PDB file of C-alpha atoms in Angstrom:
ATOM      1  CA  MET A   1       0.161  -0.131  -0.050  1.00  0.00           C
ATOM      2  CA  HIS A   2       1.103   3.555  -0.907  1.00  0.00           C
ATOM      3  CA  VAL A   3       0.364   6.035   1.900  1.00  0.00           C
ATOM      4  CA  LEU A   4      -0.041   9.797   1.241  1.00  0.00           C
ATOM      5  CA  THR A   5      -0.142  12.341   4.036  1.00  0.00           C
ATOM      6  CA  VAL A   6      -1.550  15.769   3.348  1.00  0.00           C
ATOM      7  CA  GLU A   7      -0.947  18.504   5.731  1.00  0.00           C
ATOM      8  CA  LEU A   8      -3.301  21.446   5.548  1.00  0.00           C
ATOM      9  CA  THR A   9      -3.696  24.717   7.393  1.00  0.00           C
ATOM     10  CA  ILE A  10      -7.283  26.248   6.837  1.00  0.00           C
ATOM     11  CA  LYS A  11      -8.332  29.938   7.382  1.00  0.00           C
ATOM     12  CA  PRO A  12     -10.184  29.951  10.753  1.00  0.00           C
ATOM     13  CA  GLU A  13     -13.312  31.677   9.096  1.00  0.00           C
ATOM     14  CA  CYS A  14     -13.512  28.787   6.520  1.00  0.00           C
ATOM     15  CA  LEU A  15     -12.975  25.880   8.794  1.00  0.00           C
ATOM     16  CA  ALA A  16     -16.351  24.542   9.309  1.00  0.00           C
ATOM     17  CA  ASP A  17     -17.046  24.950   5.354  1.00  0.00           C
ATOM     18  CA  PHE A  18     -13.918  23.230   4.555  1.00  0.00           C
ATOM     19  CA  LEU A  19     -14.487  20.368   6.886  1.00  0.00           C
ATOM     20  CA  GLN A  20     -17.838  19.886   5.437  1.00  0.00           C
ATOM     21  CA  GLU A  21     -16.443  19.769   1.941  1.00  0.00           C
ATOM     22  CA  LEU A  22     -13.861  17.329   2.906  1.00  0.00           C
ATOM     23  CA  GLN A  23     -15.947  15.045   4.797  1.00  0.00           C
ATOM     24  CA  GLN A  24     -18.350  14.706   1.705  1.00  0.00           C
ATOM     25  CA  PHE A  25     -15.344  14.341  -0.590  1.00  0.00           C
ATOM     26  CA  SER A  26     -13.756  11.726   1.556  1.00  0.00           C
ATOM     27  CA  ARG A  27     -17.001   9.616   1.773  1.00  0.00           C
ATOM     28  CA  PHE A  28     -17.382   9.804  -2.141  1.00  0.00           C
ATOM     29  CA  ILE A  29     -13.757   8.523  -2.472  1.00  0.00           C
ATOM     30  CA  LEU A  30     -14.209   5.518  -0.003  1.00  0.00           C
ATOM     31  CA  GLN A  31     -17.612   4.624  -1.714  1.00  0.00           C
ATOM     32  CA  GLN A  32     -16.508   5.058  -5.372  1.00  0.00           C
ATOM     33  CA  GLU A  33     -12.755   4.217  -5.604  1.00  0.00           C
ATOM     34  CA  ALA A  34     -11.658   0.590  -4.933  1.00  0.00           C
ATOM     35  CA  ASP A  35      -7.998   1.511  -5.069  1.00  0.00           C
ATOM     36  CA  CYS A  36      -8.483   3.755  -2.013  1.00  0.00           C
ATOM     37  CA  GLN A  37      -7.704   1.375   0.804  1.00  0.00           C
ATOM     38  CA  ARG A  38      -8.031   4.041   3.519  1.00  0.00           C
ATOM     39  CA  PHE A  39      -8.879   7.808   4.109  1.00  0.00           C
ATOM     40  CA  GLU A  40      -8.502   9.310   7.594  1.00  0.00           C
ATOM     41  CA  ILE A  41      -8.929  12.775   8.514  1.00  0.00           C
ATOM     42  CA  PHE A  42      -7.240  14.301  11.695  1.00  0.00           C
ATOM     43  CA  GLN A  43      -7.485  17.466  13.438  1.00  0.00           C
ATOM     44  CA  ASP A  44      -4.716  19.041  15.521  1.00  0.00           C
ATOM     45  CA  ASP A  45      -5.719  19.214  19.174  1.00  0.00           C
ATOM     46  CA  ASP A  46      -3.709  22.538  19.828  1.00  0.00           C
ATOM     47  CA  ASP A  47      -4.607  24.247  16.298  1.00  0.00           C
ATOM     48  CA  PRO A  48      -7.991  23.094  14.913  1.00  0.00           C
ATOM     49  CA  CYS A  49      -7.149  24.882  11.674  1.00  0.00           C
ATOM     50  CA  ARG A  50      -4.436  22.169  11.018  1.00  0.00           C
ATOM     51  CA  ILE A  51      -5.712  19.167   9.278  1.00  0.00           C
ATOM     52  CA  LEU A  52      -3.874  16.004   8.398  1.00  0.00           C
ATOM     53  CA  LEU A  53      -5.093  13.568   5.614  1.00  0.00           C
ATOM     54  CA  LEU A  54      -3.932   9.945   5.845  1.00  0.00           C
ATOM     55  CA  GLU A  55      -4.735   8.129   2.519  1.00  0.00           C
ATOM     56  CA  GLY A  56      -3.896   4.554   1.615  1.00  0.00           C
ATOM     57  CA  TRP A  57      -3.760   3.728  -2.191  1.00  0.00           C
ATOM     58  CA  SER A  58      -3.045   0.599  -4.063  1.00  0.00           C
ATOM     59  CA  SER A  59       0.256   2.367  -5.602  1.00  0.00           C
ATOM     60  CA  ARG A  60       1.650   5.746  -6.197  1.00  0.00           C
ATOM     61  CA  ARG A  61       1.482   5.360  -9.942  1.00  0.00           C
ATOM     62  CA  HIS A  62      -2.316   4.739  -9.638  1.00  0.00           C
ATOM     63  CA  LEU A  63      -2.693   7.790  -7.410  1.00  0.00           C
ATOM     64  CA  GLU A  64      -0.773  10.183  -9.633  1.00  0.00           C
ATOM     65  CA  GLU A  65      -1.546   8.885 -13.150  1.00  0.00           C
ATOM     66  CA  VAL A  66      -5.264   7.770 -12.498  1.00  0.00           C
ATOM     67  CA  GLN A  67      -6.874   8.935  -9.392  1.00  0.00           C
ATOM     68  CA  LEU A  68      -5.650  12.527  -9.298  1.00  0.00           C
ATOM     69  CA  GLN A  69      -6.728  12.901 -13.097  1.00  0.00           C
ATOM     70  CA  ARG A  70     -10.406  12.004 -12.288  1.00  0.00           C
ATOM     71  CA  ALA A  71     -12.749  14.808 -13.365  1.00  0.00           C
ATOM     72  CA  TYR A  72     -14.159  15.360 -10.030  1.00  0.00           C
ATOM     73  CA  TYR A  73     -10.905  16.511  -8.478  1.00  0.00           C
ATOM     74  CA  GLN A  74     -10.678  19.826 -10.284  1.00  0.00           C
ATOM     75  CA  PRO A  75     -14.037  21.214  -9.083  1.00  0.00           C
ATOM     76  CA  TYR A  76     -13.261  19.974  -5.472  1.00  0.00           C
ATOM     77  CA  PHE A  77      -9.962  21.894  -5.477  1.00  0.00           C
ATOM     78  CA  ALA A  78     -11.504  24.903  -7.013  1.00  0.00           C
ATOM     79  CA  ARG A  79     -13.976  24.979  -4.108  1.00  0.00           C
ATOM     80  CA  VAL A  80     -11.558  24.487  -1.348  1.00  0.00           C
ATOM     81  CA  HIS A  81      -8.257  26.210  -2.553  1.00  0.00           C
ATOM     82  CA  THR A  82      -9.231  29.645  -1.445  1.00  0.00           C
ATOM     83  CA  MET A  83      -9.844  28.238   2.282  1.00  0.00           C
ATOM     84  CA  PHE A  84      -6.108  27.194   2.584  1.00  0.00           C
ATOM     85  CA  ALA A  85      -4.070  29.593   4.721  1.00  0.00           C
ATOM     86  CA  ALA A  86      -0.848  27.905   3.506  1.00  0.00           C
ATOM     87  CA  GLU A  87       0.349  25.443   0.704  1.00  0.00           C
ATOM     88  CA  ARG A  88      -0.547  21.859   1.101  1.00  0.00           C
ATOM     89  CA  GLN A  89       2.260  19.712   2.379  1.00  0.00           C
ATOM     90  CA  LEU A  90       2.242  16.310   0.595  1.00  0.00           C
ATOM     91  CA  ARG A  91       4.460  13.356   1.587  1.00  0.00           C
ATOM     92  CA  HIS A  92       4.599   9.885  -0.058  1.00  0.00           C
ATOM     93  CA  TRP A  93       5.225   6.910   2.226  1.00  0.00           C
ATOM     94  CA  GLN A  94       5.991   3.253   1.509  1.00  0.00           C
ATOM     95  CA  ALA A  95       5.354   0.631   4.194  1.00  0.00           C
ATOM     96  CA  LEU A  96       8.408  -1.354   5.360  1.00  0.00           C
ATOM     97  CA  PRO A  97       8.271  -4.964   6.289  1.00  0.00           C
ATOM     98  CA  LEU A  98       7.983  -5.985   9.933  1.00  0.00           C
TER      99      LEU A  98
END
């Protein structure tokens, strides 16, 4: 499994709207995309405007070449982009054997 973490900082006045958009989007992904093995949302205890997404995908190649090219991503990003207080921080992770 390929893991993507996304760190977001949201403008305080946009937080409620952003969380609503994100929850709808994540539910849609989990229901529609078989290659999405997990999608978790975390909120910082000390700074509620900081959000961490933890996504599990079948492969990085699928995520970048197939998933992120799907037509519904552009409208979603257009709706939420102005809510960001800082650039998204994306990190790609590969599980190591135990």
